[in-house]
PDB file of C-alpha atoms and ligand atoms in Angstrom:
ATOM      1  CA  MET A  16      23.685   4.526  -1.900  1.00 54.00           C
ATOM      2  CA  GLN A  17      21.792   6.322  -4.616  1.00 65.00           C
ATOM      3  CA  GLU A  18      20.940   9.887  -3.660  1.00 85.00           C
ATOM      4  CA  LEU A  19      17.180  10.481  -3.402  1.00 89.00           C
ATOM      5  CA  SER A  20      15.702  13.197  -5.554  1.00 92.00           C
ATOM      6  CA  GLY A  21      12.219  14.623  -6.024  1.00 93.00           C
ATOM      7  CA  GLU A  22      12.240  13.557  -9.660  1.00 93.00           C
ATOM      8  CA  MET A  23      12.249   9.864  -8.735  1.00 96.00           C
ATOM      9  CA  PRO A  24       8.970   7.931  -8.686  1.00 97.00           C
ATOM     10  CA  ILE A  25       6.953   6.704  -5.703  1.00 98.00           C
ATOM     11  CA  GLY A  26       7.104   2.898  -5.446  1.00 98.00           C
ATOM     12  CA  ILE A  27       4.033   0.967  -4.278  1.00 98.00           C
ATOM     13  CA  PHE A  28       3.547  -2.754  -3.824  1.00 98.00           C
ATOM     14  CA  ASP A  29       0.793  -5.145  -2.866  1.00 97.00           C
ATOM     15  CA  SER A  30       0.153  -8.842  -3.413  1.00 96.00           C
ATOM     16  CA  GLY A  31      -2.318  -7.965  -6.170  1.00 94.00           C
ATOM     17  CA  VAL A  32      -4.896  -5.350  -7.127  1.00 93.00           C
ATOM     18  CA  GLY A  33      -5.618  -4.236  -3.540  1.00 93.00           C
ATOM     19  CA  GLY A  34      -2.871  -1.629  -3.429  1.00 95.00           C
ATOM     20  CA  LEU A  35      -4.612   0.222  -6.242  1.00 95.00           C
ATOM     21  CA  THR A  36      -6.982   1.528  -3.551  1.00 93.00           C
ATOM     22  CA  VAL A  37      -3.957   3.264  -2.027  1.00 95.00           C
ATOM     23  CA  MET A  38      -2.536   4.312  -5.393  1.00 96.00           C
ATOM     24  CA  ARG A  39      -5.864   5.945  -6.305  1.00 94.00           C
ATOM     25  CA  GLU A  40      -5.710   8.067  -3.170  1.00 95.00           C
ATOM     26  CA  ILE A  41      -2.042   8.961  -3.720  1.00 96.00           C
ATOM     27  CA  ILE A  42      -2.909  10.130  -7.249  1.00 95.00           C
ATOM     28  CA  LYS A  43      -5.730  12.236  -5.772  1.00 95.00           C
ATOM     29  CA  GLN A  44      -3.487  13.886  -3.186  1.00 96.00           C
ATOM     30  CA  LEU A  45      -0.252  13.962  -5.229  1.00 96.00           C
ATOM     31  CA  PRO A  46      -1.347  14.217  -8.883  1.00 94.00           C
ATOM     32  CA  GLU A  47       2.060  15.406 -10.109  1.00 94.00           C
ATOM     33  CA  GLU A  48       4.034  12.393  -8.884  1.00 97.00           C
ATOM     34  CA  ASP A  49       5.378   9.551 -11.027  1.00 97.00           C
ATOM     35  CA  ILE A  50       4.355   6.147  -9.676  1.00 97.00           C
ATOM     36  CA  ILE A  51       5.568   2.585 -10.123  1.00 98.00           C
ATOM     37  CA  TYR A  52       3.125  -0.073  -8.930  1.00 97.00           C
ATOM     38  CA  LEU A  53       4.018  -3.718  -8.359  1.00 98.00           C
ATOM     39  CA  GLY A  54       1.304  -6.360  -7.871  1.00 97.00           C
ATOM     40  CA  ASP A  55       2.768  -9.740  -6.894  1.00 97.00           C
ATOM     41  CA  THR A  56      -0.148 -11.545  -8.549  1.00 96.00           C
ATOM     42  CA  ALA A  57       1.669 -14.875  -8.985  1.00 95.00           C
ATOM     43  CA  ARG A  58       1.948 -15.234  -5.196  1.00 95.00           C
ATOM     44  CA  VAL A  59      -1.368 -13.713  -4.059  1.00 94.00           C
ATOM     45  CA  PRO A  60      -2.890 -14.227  -1.501  1.00 94.00           C
ATOM     46  CA  TYR A  61      -0.270 -13.328   1.090  1.00 96.00           C
ATOM     47  CA  GLY A  62      -2.775 -13.432   3.923  1.00 95.00           C
ATOM     48  CA  ALA A  63      -2.699 -17.182   4.501  1.00 93.00           C
ATOM     49  CA  ARG A  64       1.107 -17.415   4.457  1.00 96.00           C
ATOM     50  CA  SER A  65       3.536 -17.359   7.366  1.00 96.00           C
ATOM     51  CA  PRO A  66       5.184 -14.094   8.479  1.00 96.00           C
ATOM     52  CA  GLU A  67       8.558 -15.465   7.232  1.00 97.00           C
ATOM     53  CA  THR A  68       7.231 -16.077   3.722  1.00 97.00           C
ATOM     54  CA  VAL A  69       5.423 -12.729   3.570  1.00 97.00           C
ATOM     55  CA  SER A  70       8.637 -11.013   4.707  1.00 98.00           C
ATOM     56  CA  ARG A  71      10.642 -12.754   1.984  1.00 98.00           C
ATOM     57  CA  TYR A  72       8.126 -11.696  -0.670  1.00 98.00           C
ATOM     58  CA  SER A  73       8.095  -8.150   0.707  1.00 98.00           C
ATOM     59  CA  PHE A  74      11.897  -8.009   0.564  1.00 98.00           C
ATOM     60  CA  GLU A  75      11.961  -9.212  -3.057  1.00 98.00           C
ATOM     61  CA  ASN A  76       9.240  -6.753  -4.055  1.00 98.00           C
ATOM     62  CA  THR A  77      11.183  -3.907  -2.473  1.00 98.00           C
ATOM     63  CA  GLU A  78      14.457  -4.956  -4.111  1.00 98.00           C
ATOM     64  CA  PHE A  79      12.713  -4.817  -7.486  1.00 98.00           C
ATOM     65  CA  LEU A  80      11.235  -1.368  -6.846  1.00 98.00           C
ATOM     66  CA  MET A  81      14.607  -0.131  -5.543  1.00 97.00           C
ATOM     67  CA  SER A  82      16.164  -1.226  -8.835  1.00 97.00           C
ATOM     68  CA  LYS A  83      13.776   1.236 -10.511  1.00 97.00           C
ATOM     69  CA  GLY A  84      15.159   4.104  -8.427  1.00 96.00           C
ATOM     70  CA  ILE A  85      12.215   5.038  -6.182  1.00 98.00           C
ATOM     71  CA  LYS A  86      12.332   7.871  -3.636  1.00 98.00           C
ATOM     72  CA  ILE A  87       9.804   6.394  -1.180  1.00 98.00           C
ATOM     73  CA  LEU A  88       8.272   2.947  -0.690  1.00 98.00           C
ATOM     74  CA  VAL A  89       4.592   2.520   0.087  1.00 98.00           C
ATOM     75  CA  VAL A  90       3.754  -0.931   1.426  1.00 98.00           C
ATOM     76  CA  ALA A  91       0.125  -0.930   0.256  1.00 97.00           C
ATOM     77  CA  CYS A  92      -0.548  -4.309   1.823  1.00 97.00           C
ATOM     78  CA  ASN A  93      -1.682  -4.751   5.414  1.00 97.00           C
ATOM     79  CA  THR A  94      -0.269  -8.255   5.652  1.00 97.00           C
ATOM     80  CA  SER A  95       3.214  -7.061   4.616  1.00 97.00           C
ATOM     81  CA  SER A  96       2.919  -3.945   6.765  1.00 97.00           C
ATOM     82  CA  ALA A  97       1.852  -6.038   9.762  1.00 96.00           C
ATOM     83  CA  VAL A  98       4.760  -8.474   9.620  1.00 96.00           C
ATOM     84  CA  SER A  99       7.615  -6.877   7.677  1.00 97.00           C
ATOM     85  CA  LEU A 100       7.565  -3.092   7.938  1.00 97.00           C
ATOM     86  CA  GLY A 101      10.325  -2.978  10.580  1.00 96.00           C
ATOM     87  CA  MET A 102      12.527  -5.294   8.510  1.00 98.00           C
ATOM     88  CA  LEU A 103      12.025  -3.211   5.337  1.00 98.00           C
ATOM     89  CA  ARG A 104      12.789   0.016   7.216  1.00 97.00           C
ATOM     90  CA  GLY A 105      15.988  -1.561   8.530  1.00 97.00           C
ATOM     91  CA  GLN A 106      17.134  -3.029   5.210  1.00 97.00           C
ATOM     92  CA  PHE A 107      16.441  -0.264   2.679  1.00 97.00           C
ATOM     93  CA  PRO A 108      17.818   3.281   2.808  1.00 96.00           C
ATOM     94  CA  ILE A 109      14.633   5.107   1.766  1.00 97.00           C
ATOM     95  CA  PRO A 110      11.519   6.257   3.634  1.00 97.00           C
ATOM     96  CA  VAL A 111       8.971   3.429   4.002  1.00 98.00           C
ATOM     97  CA  ALA A 112       5.266   4.063   4.644  1.00 97.00           C
ATOM     98  CA  GLY A 113       2.913   1.256   5.682  1.00 97.00           C
ATOM     99  CA  VAL A 114      -0.875   1.118   5.967  1.00 96.00           C
ATOM    100  CA  VAL A 115      -1.466  -0.193   9.499  1.00 97.00           C
ATOM    101  CA  GLU A 116      -0.409   2.860  11.547  1.00 95.00           C
ATOM    102  CA  PRO A 117      -2.456   5.353   9.466  1.00 95.00           C
ATOM    103  CA  GLY A 118      -5.545   3.106   9.704  1.00 95.00           C
ATOM    104  CA  ALA A 119      -5.101   2.666  13.439  1.00 97.00           C
ATOM    105  CA  ARG A 120      -4.872   6.453  13.941  1.00 96.00           C
ATOM    106  CA  ALA A 121      -8.055   7.104  11.957  1.00 95.00           C
ATOM    107  CA  ALA A 122      -9.947   4.348  13.814  1.00 97.00           C
ATOM    108  CA  ALA A 123      -8.853   5.554  17.256  1.00 97.00           C
ATOM    109  CA  ALA A 124      -9.979   9.067  16.360  1.00 97.00           C
ATOM    110  CA  ASN A 125     -13.400   7.824  15.208  1.00 97.00           C
ATOM    111  CA  THR A 126     -14.557   5.470  17.977  1.00 98.00           C
ATOM    112  CA  LYS A 127     -16.849   6.877  20.671  1.00 98.00           C
ATOM    113  CA  LEU A 128     -17.721   3.578  22.343  1.00 98.00           C
ATOM    114  CA  LYS A 129     -14.030   2.617  22.482  1.00 98.00           C
ATOM    115  CA  LYS A 130     -14.788  -0.551  20.561  1.00 98.00           C
ATOM    116  CA  ILE A 131     -13.177  -1.117  17.182  1.00 98.00           C
ATOM    117  CA  ALA A 132     -13.498  -4.136  14.896  1.00 98.00           C
ATOM    118  CA  VAL A 133     -10.776  -4.939  12.362  1.00 98.00           C
ATOM    119  CA  ILE A 134     -11.265  -7.231   9.383  1.00 98.00           C
ATOM    120  CA  GLY A 135      -8.216  -8.501   7.535  1.00 97.00           C
ATOM    121  CA  THR A 136      -6.313 -11.539   6.344  1.00 96.00           C
ATOM    122  CA  GLU A 137      -5.468 -14.379   8.689  1.00 96.00           C
ATOM    123  CA  THR A 138      -1.833 -13.306   8.993  1.00 96.00           C
ATOM    124  CA  THR A 139      -2.747  -9.669   9.700  1.00 96.00           C
ATOM    125  CA  ILE A 140      -5.298 -10.622  12.359  1.00 97.00           C
ATOM    126  CA  LYS A 141      -2.957 -13.188  13.940  1.00 97.00           C
ATOM    127  CA  SER A 142      -0.171 -10.596  14.113  1.00 96.00           C
ATOM    128  CA  ALA A 143      -2.424  -8.334  16.259  1.00 97.00           C
ATOM    129  CA  ALA A 144      -0.681  -5.397  14.544  1.00 97.00           C
ATOM    130  CA  TYR A 145      -3.842  -3.255  14.599  1.00 97.00           C
ATOM    131  CA  GLU A 146      -4.580  -4.064  18.201  1.00 97.00           C
ATOM    132  CA  LYS A 147      -1.057  -3.027  19.187  1.00 97.00           C
ATOM    133  CA  ALA A 148      -1.139   0.150  17.075  1.00 97.00           C
ATOM    134  CA  ILE A 149      -4.599   1.214  18.309  1.00 98.00           C
ATOM    135  CA  ARG A 150      -3.853   0.450  21.946  1.00 96.00           C
ATOM    136  CA  ALA A 151      -0.586   2.374  21.704  1.00 97.00           C
ATOM    137  CA  ILE A 152      -2.763   5.415  20.926  1.00 97.00           C
ATOM    138  CA  ASP A 153      -5.536   4.676  23.445  1.00 97.00           C
ATOM    139  CA  GLU A 154      -5.140   1.810  25.869  1.00 97.00           C
ATOM    140  CA  SER A 155      -8.814   1.807  26.829  1.00 97.00           C
ATOM    141  CA  VAL A 156     -10.000   0.733  23.357  1.00 98.00           C
ATOM    142  CA  LYS A 157     -11.205  -2.837  22.893  1.00 97.00           C
ATOM    143  CA  VAL A 158     -10.164  -4.240  19.504  1.00 98.00           C
ATOM    144  CA  SER A 159     -11.831  -7.286  17.914  1.00 97.00           C
ATOM    145  CA  GLY A 160     -10.043  -8.860  14.956  1.00 97.00           C
ATOM    146  CA  ILE A 161     -11.921 -10.973  12.408  1.00 97.00           C
ATOM    147  CA  ALA A 162     -10.138 -12.836   9.602  1.00 97.00           C
ATOM    148  CA  CYS A 163     -11.951 -12.877   6.240  1.00 97.00           C
ATOM    149  CA  PRO A 164      -9.833 -15.216   4.087  1.00 95.00           C
ATOM    150  CA  LEU A 165     -12.307 -15.539   1.213  1.00 96.00           C
ATOM    151  CA  PHE A 166     -12.484 -11.831   0.371  1.00 96.00           C
ATOM    152  CA  VAL A 167      -9.093 -11.509  -1.395  1.00 94.00           C
ATOM    153  CA  PRO A 168      -9.583 -14.434  -3.838  1.00 93.00           C
ATOM    154  CA  LEU A 169     -13.078 -13.145  -4.664  1.00 94.00           C
ATOM    155  CA  ILE A 170     -11.806  -9.634  -5.338  1.00 93.00           C
ATOM    156  CA  GLU A 171      -8.826 -10.855  -7.395  1.00 90.00           C
ATOM    157  CA  GLU A 172     -11.411 -12.735  -9.499  1.00 90.00           C
ATOM    158  CA  GLY A 173     -13.306  -9.505 -10.055  1.00 91.00           C
ATOM    159  CA  ARG A 174     -16.323 -10.492  -7.936  1.00 93.00           C
ATOM    160  CA  LEU A 175     -16.997  -7.007  -6.591  1.00 93.00           C
ATOM    161  CA  HIS A 176     -20.821  -7.301  -6.592  1.00 92.00           C
ATOM    162  CA  GLY A 177     -23.477  -9.998  -6.435  1.00 94.00           C
ATOM    163  CA  ASP A 178     -24.917 -12.758  -4.282  1.00 96.00           C
ATOM    164  CA  VAL A 179     -21.734 -14.678  -3.534  1.00 96.00           C
ATOM    165  CA  VAL A 180     -19.827 -11.739  -2.095  1.00 97.00           C
ATOM    166  CA  THR A 181     -22.923 -10.558  -0.167  1.00 97.00           C
ATOM    167  CA  LEU A 182     -23.461 -14.005   1.352  1.00 97.00           C
ATOM    168  CA  ILE A 183     -19.844 -14.391   2.460  1.00 97.00           C
ATOM    169  CA  ALA A 184     -19.687 -10.848   3.810  1.00 97.00           C
ATOM    170  CA  GLY A 185     -22.921 -11.500   5.755  1.00 97.00           C
ATOM    171  CA  GLU A 186     -21.340 -14.447   7.492  1.00 96.00           C
ATOM    172  CA  TYR A 187     -18.040 -12.716   8.345  1.00 97.00           C
ATOM    173  CA  LEU A 188     -19.711  -9.542   9.553  1.00 97.00           C
ATOM    174  CA  THR A 189     -22.014 -11.186  12.120  1.00 96.00           C
ATOM    175  CA  GLN A 190     -18.947 -11.225  14.374  1.00 95.00           C
ATOM    176  CA  VAL A 191     -18.420  -7.527  13.788  1.00 96.00           C
ATOM    177  CA  LYS A 192     -22.016  -6.866  14.859  1.00 94.00           C
ATOM    178  CA  SER A 193     -21.781  -9.005  17.980  1.00 94.00           C
ATOM    179  CA  SER A 194     -18.568  -7.217  18.994  1.00 95.00           C
ATOM    180  CA  GLY A 195     -20.571  -4.016  19.604  1.00 96.00           C
ATOM    181  CA  ALA A 196     -17.945  -1.977  17.713  1.00 98.00           C
ATOM    182  CA  ASP A 197     -18.876   1.462  16.391  1.00 98.00           C
ATOM    183  CA  THR A 198     -15.939   1.583  13.938  1.00 98.00           C
ATOM    184  CA  LEU A 199     -14.804  -0.996  11.406  1.00 98.00           C
ATOM    185  CA  VAL A 200     -11.276  -0.960   9.992  1.00 97.00           C
ATOM    186  CA  LEU A 201     -10.863  -2.381   6.504  1.00 97.00           C
ATOM    187  CA  GLY A 202      -7.549  -3.979   7.463  1.00 96.00           C
ATOM    188  CA  CYS A 203      -6.735  -5.202   3.969  1.00 96.00           C
ATOM    189  CA  THR A 204      -6.213  -2.931   0.982  1.00 95.00           C
ATOM    190  CA  HIS A 205      -8.362  -5.201  -1.191  1.00 94.00           C
ATOM    191  CA  TYR A 206     -11.482  -4.626   0.909  1.00 96.00           C
ATOM    192  CA  PRO A 207     -12.285  -1.030  -0.161  1.00 94.00           C
ATOM    193  CA  MET A 208     -13.148  -2.551  -3.536  1.00 93.00           C
ATOM    194  CA  ILE A 209     -16.199  -4.165  -1.893  1.00 96.00           C
ATOM    195  CA  LYS A 210     -16.878  -1.436   0.638  1.00 95.00           C
ATOM    196  CA  HIS A 211     -20.394  -0.896  -0.748  1.00 96.00           C
ATOM    197  CA  VAL A 212     -21.253  -4.492   0.307  1.00 97.00           C
ATOM    198  CA  ILE A 213     -19.424  -4.324   3.664  1.00 98.00           C
ATOM    199  CA  GLY A 214     -20.911  -0.919   4.546  1.00 97.00           C
ATOM    200  CA  ASP A 215     -24.482  -2.029   3.770  1.00 97.00           C
ATOM    201  CA  ILE A 216     -24.186  -5.006   6.094  1.00 97.00           C
ATOM    202  CA  ALA A 217     -22.063  -3.526   8.899  1.00 97.00           C
ATOM    203  CA  GLN A 218     -23.957  -0.209   9.200  1.00 97.00           C
ATOM    204  CA  ILE A 219     -21.091   1.457  11.075  1.00 97.00           C
ATOM    205  CA  PRO A 220     -18.382   3.834   9.786  1.00 97.00           C
ATOM    206  CA  LEU A 221     -15.643   2.120   7.769  1.00 97.00           C
ATOM    207  CA  ILE A 222     -11.996   3.119   8.043  1.00 96.00           C
ATOM    208  CA  ASP A 223     -10.062   2.786   4.817  1.00 93.00           C
ATOM    209  CA  SER A 224      -6.413   3.547   5.521  1.00 89.00           C
ATOM    210  CA  ALA A 225      -5.736   4.727   1.943  1.00 93.00           C
ATOM    211  CA  VAL A 226      -6.611   8.371   2.665  1.00 91.00           C
ATOM    212  CA  GLU A 227      -4.465   8.480   5.807  1.00 90.00           C
ATOM    213  CA  THR A 228      -1.590   6.658   4.114  1.00 95.00           C
ATOM    214  CA  ALA A 229      -1.579   9.094   1.201  1.00 96.00           C
ATOM    215  CA  LYS A 230      -1.501  11.973   3.715  1.00 94.00           C
ATOM    216  CA  GLU A 231       1.516  10.379   5.394  1.00 95.00           C
ATOM    217  CA  VAL A 232       3.313   9.966   2.052  1.00 97.00           C
ATOM    218  CA  LYS A 233       2.633  13.625   1.274  1.00 97.00           C
ATOM    219  CA  GLN A 234       3.997  14.663   4.655  1.00 96.00           C
ATOM    220  CA  ILE A 235       7.183  12.591   4.255  1.00 97.00           C
ATOM    221  CA  LEU A 236       7.804  14.110   0.802  1.00 97.00           C
ATOM    222  CA  ALA A 237       7.130  17.605   2.153  1.00 97.00           C
ATOM    223  CA  GLU A 238       9.539  17.132   5.071  1.00 95.00           C
ATOM    224  CA  GLY A 239      12.281  15.846   2.761  1.00 94.00           C
ATOM    225  CA  ASN A 240      11.583  18.547   0.158  1.00 94.00           C
ATOM    226  CA  MET A 241      11.062  15.700  -2.311  1.00 95.00           C
ATOM    227  CA  PHE A 242       8.058  16.710  -4.407  1.00 96.00           C
ATOM    228  CA  ARG A 243       8.463  16.273  -8.146  1.00 95.00           C
ATOM    229  CA  LYS A 244       8.940  19.612  -9.833  1.00 90.00           C
ATOM    230  CA  GLY A 245       6.954  18.535 -12.877  1.00 76.00           C
ATOM    231  CA  GLY A 246       7.622  19.653 -16.400  1.00 77.00           C
ATOM    232  CA  SER A 247       8.443  16.286 -17.930  1.00 81.00           C
ATOM    233  CA  GLN A 248       5.616  13.938 -18.851  1.00 89.00           C
ATOM    234  CA  LEU A 249       3.905  12.148 -15.985  1.00 92.00           C
ATOM    235  CA  SER A 250       4.665   8.429 -15.798  1.00 92.00           C
ATOM    236  CA  ARG A 251       2.616   5.578 -14.310  1.00 94.00           C
ATOM    237  CA  GLU A 252       4.136   2.103 -14.687  1.00 96.00           C
ATOM    238  CA  PHE A 253       2.656  -1.197 -13.568  1.00 97.00           C
ATOM    239  CA  TYR A 254       4.475  -4.490 -12.969  1.00 98.00           C
ATOM    240  CA  VAL A 255       2.857  -7.838 -12.173  1.00 98.00           C
ATOM    241  CA  THR A 256       4.222 -11.322 -11.614  1.00 97.00           C
ATOM    242  CA  ASP A 257       1.318 -13.039 -13.406  1.00 96.00           C
ATOM    243  CA  SER A 258      -1.133 -12.242 -16.211  1.00 94.00           C
ATOM    244  CA  PRO A 259      -1.190  -8.509 -17.069  1.00 96.00           C
ATOM    245  CA  GLU A 260      -4.596  -8.983 -18.748  1.00 95.00           C
ATOM    246  CA  LYS A 261      -6.232 -10.265 -15.578  1.00 92.00           C
ATOM    247  CA  PHE A 262      -4.706  -7.476 -13.493  1.00 95.00           C
ATOM    248  CA  ALA A 263      -5.952  -4.874 -15.970  1.00 95.00           C
ATOM    249  CA  LEU A 264      -9.459  -6.335 -16.027  1.00 92.00           C
ATOM    250  CA  VAL A 265     -10.024  -6.059 -12.275  1.00 90.00           C
ATOM    251  CA  GLY A 266      -7.871  -2.954 -11.825  1.00 91.00           C
ATOM    252  CA  GLU A 267      -9.731  -1.030 -14.510  1.00 90.00           C
ATOM    253  CA  LYS A 268     -13.089  -2.031 -13.010  1.00 83.00           C
ATOM    254  CA  PHE A 269     -11.974  -0.460  -9.791  1.00 81.00           C
ATOM    255  CA  LEU A 270     -10.024   2.568 -11.016  1.00 82.00           C
ATOM    256  CA  GLY A 271     -12.659   3.377 -13.611  1.00 78.00           C
ATOM    257  CA  HIS A 272     -10.119   4.032 -16.359  1.00 81.00           C
ATOM    258  CA  LYS A 273      -7.756   2.136 -18.587  1.00 88.00           C
ATOM    259  CA  ILE A 274      -4.536   0.744 -17.163  1.00 91.00           C
ATOM    260  CA  SER A 275      -1.818   0.579 -19.784  1.00 87.00           C
ATOM    261  CA  ASN A 276       1.914   0.147 -19.379  1.00 91.00           C
ATOM    262  CA  ILE A 277       1.760  -3.218 -17.548  1.00 96.00           C
ATOM    263  CA  SER A 278       4.796  -5.504 -17.723  1.00 97.00           C
ATOM    264  CA  LYS A 279       5.179  -9.021 -16.402  1.00 97.00           C
ATOM    265  CA  ILE A 280       8.278  -9.756 -14.335  1.00 97.00           C
ATOM    266  CA  ASN A 281       9.678 -12.736 -12.423  1.00 96.00           C
ATOM    267  CA  LEU A 282      10.531 -12.462  -8.744  1.00 95.00           C
ATOM    268  CA  GLY A 283      12.092 -14.905  -6.333  1.00 84.00           C
ATOM    269  CA  GLY A 284      13.841 -17.156  -8.839  1.00 69.00           C
TER     270      GLY A 284
HETATM  271  N1  DGL B1205      -4.074  -6.488   0.108  1.00 57.15           N
HETATM  272  C1  DGL B1205      -3.319  -7.204   1.052  1.00 57.15           C
HETATM  273  C2  DGL B1205      -3.551  -6.777   2.450  1.00 57.15           C
HETATM  274  O1  DGL B1205      -3.819  -5.617   2.626  1.00 57.15           O
HETATM  275  C3  DGL B1205      -3.002  -8.624   0.795  1.00 57.15           C
HETATM  276  C4  DGL B1205      -4.063  -9.623   0.834  1.00 57.15           C
HETATM  277  C5  DGL B1205      -3.550 -10.988   0.472  1.00 57.15           C
HETATM  278  O2  DGL B1205      -2.744 -11.098  -0.447  1.00 57.15           O
HETATM  279  O3  DGL B1205      -3.971 -11.936   1.135  1.00 57.15           O
HETATM  280  O4  DGL B1205      -3.454  -7.526   3.390  1.00 57.15           O
END
């Protein structure tokens, strides 16, 4: 086993651009850390696939990031976190942070009416991972899960504004309104990219687990005395399994600055 050191990078993966919402927050809270980001864009969306397939993809993504010598893994994908976090923690000898538990904590702390709605991919909603995590904190909370399968393809196509996304969001969010929830969890890391649209329609506080996840990563690094000391030049590397150009186009729109250093890799044979 390779010994972990503070000088190693943080490894983050998602099925596509969604994990950039988490990366942005990690950069905000940990600006001195090197980061390697993997977007499995050839196999996105994960959210309509079975837990077995998502777990296999998650394993392959992690193996790749491990080969780059990371000190902590951030599973910046709710679908992967919902169905494969336990497996990844068991298989790889590094700290692993997911996005479901941090989001559940923030939602449970916010609700006054004890009614929380969660929007996410089909696999995340079917897994009931949020419901379990929220009810483990407060059993009296009612959790309504709503799958929004069209959001991820729209976002991957760069449709972050406009009539189409507003229309589809309007339809999905009627169920959020009828649930009577006072808190809405964005249970997919792609969704913060359209949070302006979702927030306008839902009119209740939105929980984006990125902030909480970044806090957790910071805490894990602090506990292990694993912050980067700095000195050498900061490095941010991006890997994708499909077109780097397309990833950059949408990613830059969201991050608001240029993404360079993107390489295409093959995973899964
Ligand atoms: N961004 C991911 C999530 O948080 C994956 C969405 C997908 O690939 O379907 O669930």
